Amino acid sequence: AQKVTQAQTEISVVEKEDVTLDCVYETRDTTYYLFWYKQPPSGELVFLIRRNSFDEQNEISGRYSWNFQKSTSSFNFTITASQVVDSAVYFCALSRYNQGGKLIFGQGTELSVKP
Amino acid sequence: EAQVTQNPRYLITVTGKKLTVTCSQNMNHEYMSWYRQDPGLGLRQIYYSMNVEVTDKGDVPEGYKVSRKEKRNFPLILESPSPNQTSLYFCASSPQAGGLYEQYFGPGTRLTVT
């Protein structure tokens, strides 16, 4: 069965701290896709990144970076120098290659960045 | 502007009164899907549509219906809503099914059934 686990339910940091959100996934597929979405207090879901299972290269986008390690089935997300605007719920999700487009979401991590 | 729109954004209704939540996308996407978000349960797929006239059940389809008569629209129908369908609903679309593409989400519809 496919599953995504975000063990950190809530994280609270002070502005300018670095913070890492953990994501561990389970799948027997060799081809799959991983995603991160952000849900700010306004409620919408904002796409952050997509990674396929054959691309383990880490990615950096501004203050955001992602570390994908197939050996540990993890796809962790780091925010460097956090800001109050980063306060949101962050979801990690898994999609299988040949099973429609269903996203299997983790439970989400609520990040609170205090000034 | 490329977007997925949902209406209404907020709805309070009573048990048994049929309702429809509309979803429309202007990106010519083939794939559309509905999710519901509940505290402690996360986001779960209700129904999806690979393309026009092709729909299939997701993980929690009970109590819902959908139709896909046009590529751009994918309404969610609750024939006889019950309190356990109180939830935050999201419509999503992507160019094709599968994980090759990101899914674009609508703004959400907060439904309360009393």
PDB file of C-alpha atoms in Angstrom, chain A residues 33 35 37 39 42-47 50 89 91 95-97 99-107, chain B residues 9 31 35 37 40-43 45 48 50 59 88 90 97-107:
ATOM      1  CA  TYR A  33       6.128  11.193  -8.121  1.00  0.00           C
ATOM      2  CA  PHE A  35       5.023  16.675  -4.320  1.00  0.00           C
ATOM      3  CA  TYR A  37       1.985  21.732  -1.366  1.00  0.00           C
ATOM      4  CA  GLN A  39      -1.817  25.640   2.495  1.00  0.00           C
ATOM      5  CA  SER A  42      -6.439  31.561   3.527  1.00  0.00           C
ATOM      6  CA  GLY A  43      -7.019  27.880   2.724  1.00  0.00           C
ATOM      7  CA  GLU A  44      -5.943  27.364  -0.875  1.00  0.00           C
ATOM      8  CA  LEU A  45      -3.425  24.693  -1.872  1.00  0.00           C
ATOM      9  CA  VAL A  46      -0.304  26.021  -3.536  1.00  0.00           C
ATOM     10  CA  PHE A  47       2.022  23.762  -5.498  1.00  0.00           C
ATOM     11  CA  ARG A  50       7.286  17.893  -8.041  1.00  0.00           C
ATOM     12  CA  VAL A  89       0.296  23.869   6.673  1.00  0.00           C
ATOM     13  CA  PHE A  91       1.607  18.734   2.722  1.00  0.00           C
ATOM     14  CA  SER A  95       1.340   9.952  -6.949  1.00  0.00           C
ATOM     15  CA  ARG A  96       1.660   6.614  -8.678  1.00  0.00           C
ATOM     16  CA  TYR A  97       2.649   6.387 -12.329  1.00  0.00           C
ATOM     17  CA  GLN A  99      -3.004   4.799 -11.188  1.00  0.00           C
ATOM     18  CA  GLY A 100      -4.757   7.831 -12.541  1.00  0.00           C
ATOM     19  CA  GLY A 101      -3.633  11.038 -10.942  1.00  0.00           C
ATOM     20  CA  LYS A 102      -4.578  10.474  -7.341  1.00  0.00           C
ATOM     21  CA  LEU A 103      -2.447  12.328  -4.836  1.00  0.00           C
ATOM     22  CA  ILE A 104      -1.876  10.465  -1.600  1.00  0.00           C
ATOM     23  CA  PHE A 105      -1.350  13.146   0.989  1.00  0.00           C
ATOM     24  CA  GLY A 106       0.412  13.087   4.304  1.00  0.00           C
ATOM     25  CA  GLN A 107      -1.378  14.514   7.311  1.00  0.00           C
TER      26      GLN A 107
ATOM     27  CA  ARG B   9     -17.004  29.107  -1.611  1.00  0.00           C
ATOM     28  CA  TYR B  31      -7.787  15.405 -15.820  1.00  0.00           C
ATOM     29  CA  TYR B  35     -10.858  15.940  -2.754  1.00  0.00           C
ATOM     30  CA  GLN B  37     -10.140  17.709   3.616  1.00  0.00           C
ATOM     31  CA  GLY B  40      -7.093  14.332  11.352  1.00  0.00           C
ATOM     32  CA  LEU B  41      -7.874  12.593   8.057  1.00  0.00           C
ATOM     33  CA  GLY B  42      -6.052  14.869   5.653  1.00  0.00           C
ATOM     34  CA  LEU B  43      -7.043  15.138   2.002  1.00  0.00           C
ATOM     35  CA  GLN B  45      -9.902  11.793  -3.235  1.00  0.00           C
ATOM     36  CA  TYR B  48     -11.766  11.790 -10.653  1.00  0.00           C
ATOM     37  CA  MET B  50      -9.476  11.146 -16.899  1.00  0.00           C
ATOM     38  CA  ASP B  59     -11.203   6.606  -2.018  1.00  0.00           C
ATOM     39  CA  LEU B  88     -13.624  21.466   2.971  1.00  0.00           C
ATOM     40  CA  PHE B  90     -11.182  21.011  -3.331  1.00  0.00           C
ATOM     41  CA  ALA B  97      -3.541  11.965 -15.425  1.00  0.00           C
ATOM     42  CA  GLY B  98      -0.538  10.603 -13.596  1.00  0.00           C
ATOM     43  CA  GLY B  99       2.176  12.401 -11.741  1.00  0.00           C
ATOM     44  CA  LEU B 100       3.956  13.923 -14.721  1.00  0.00           C
ATOM     45  CA  TYR B 101       2.168  17.182 -14.036  1.00  0.00           C
ATOM     46  CA  GLU B 102       1.296  19.182 -10.991  1.00  0.00           C
ATOM     47  CA  GLN B 103      -2.334  19.429 -10.049  1.00  0.00           C
ATOM     48  CA  TYR B 104      -3.851  22.886  -9.857  1.00  0.00           C
ATOM     49  CA  PHE B 105      -6.309  23.298  -7.018  1.00  0.00           C
ATOM     50  CA  GLY B 106      -9.341  25.500  -6.737  1.00  0.00           C
ATOM     51  CA  PRO B 107      -9.805  27.805  -3.740  1.00  0.00           C
TER      52      PRO B 107
END
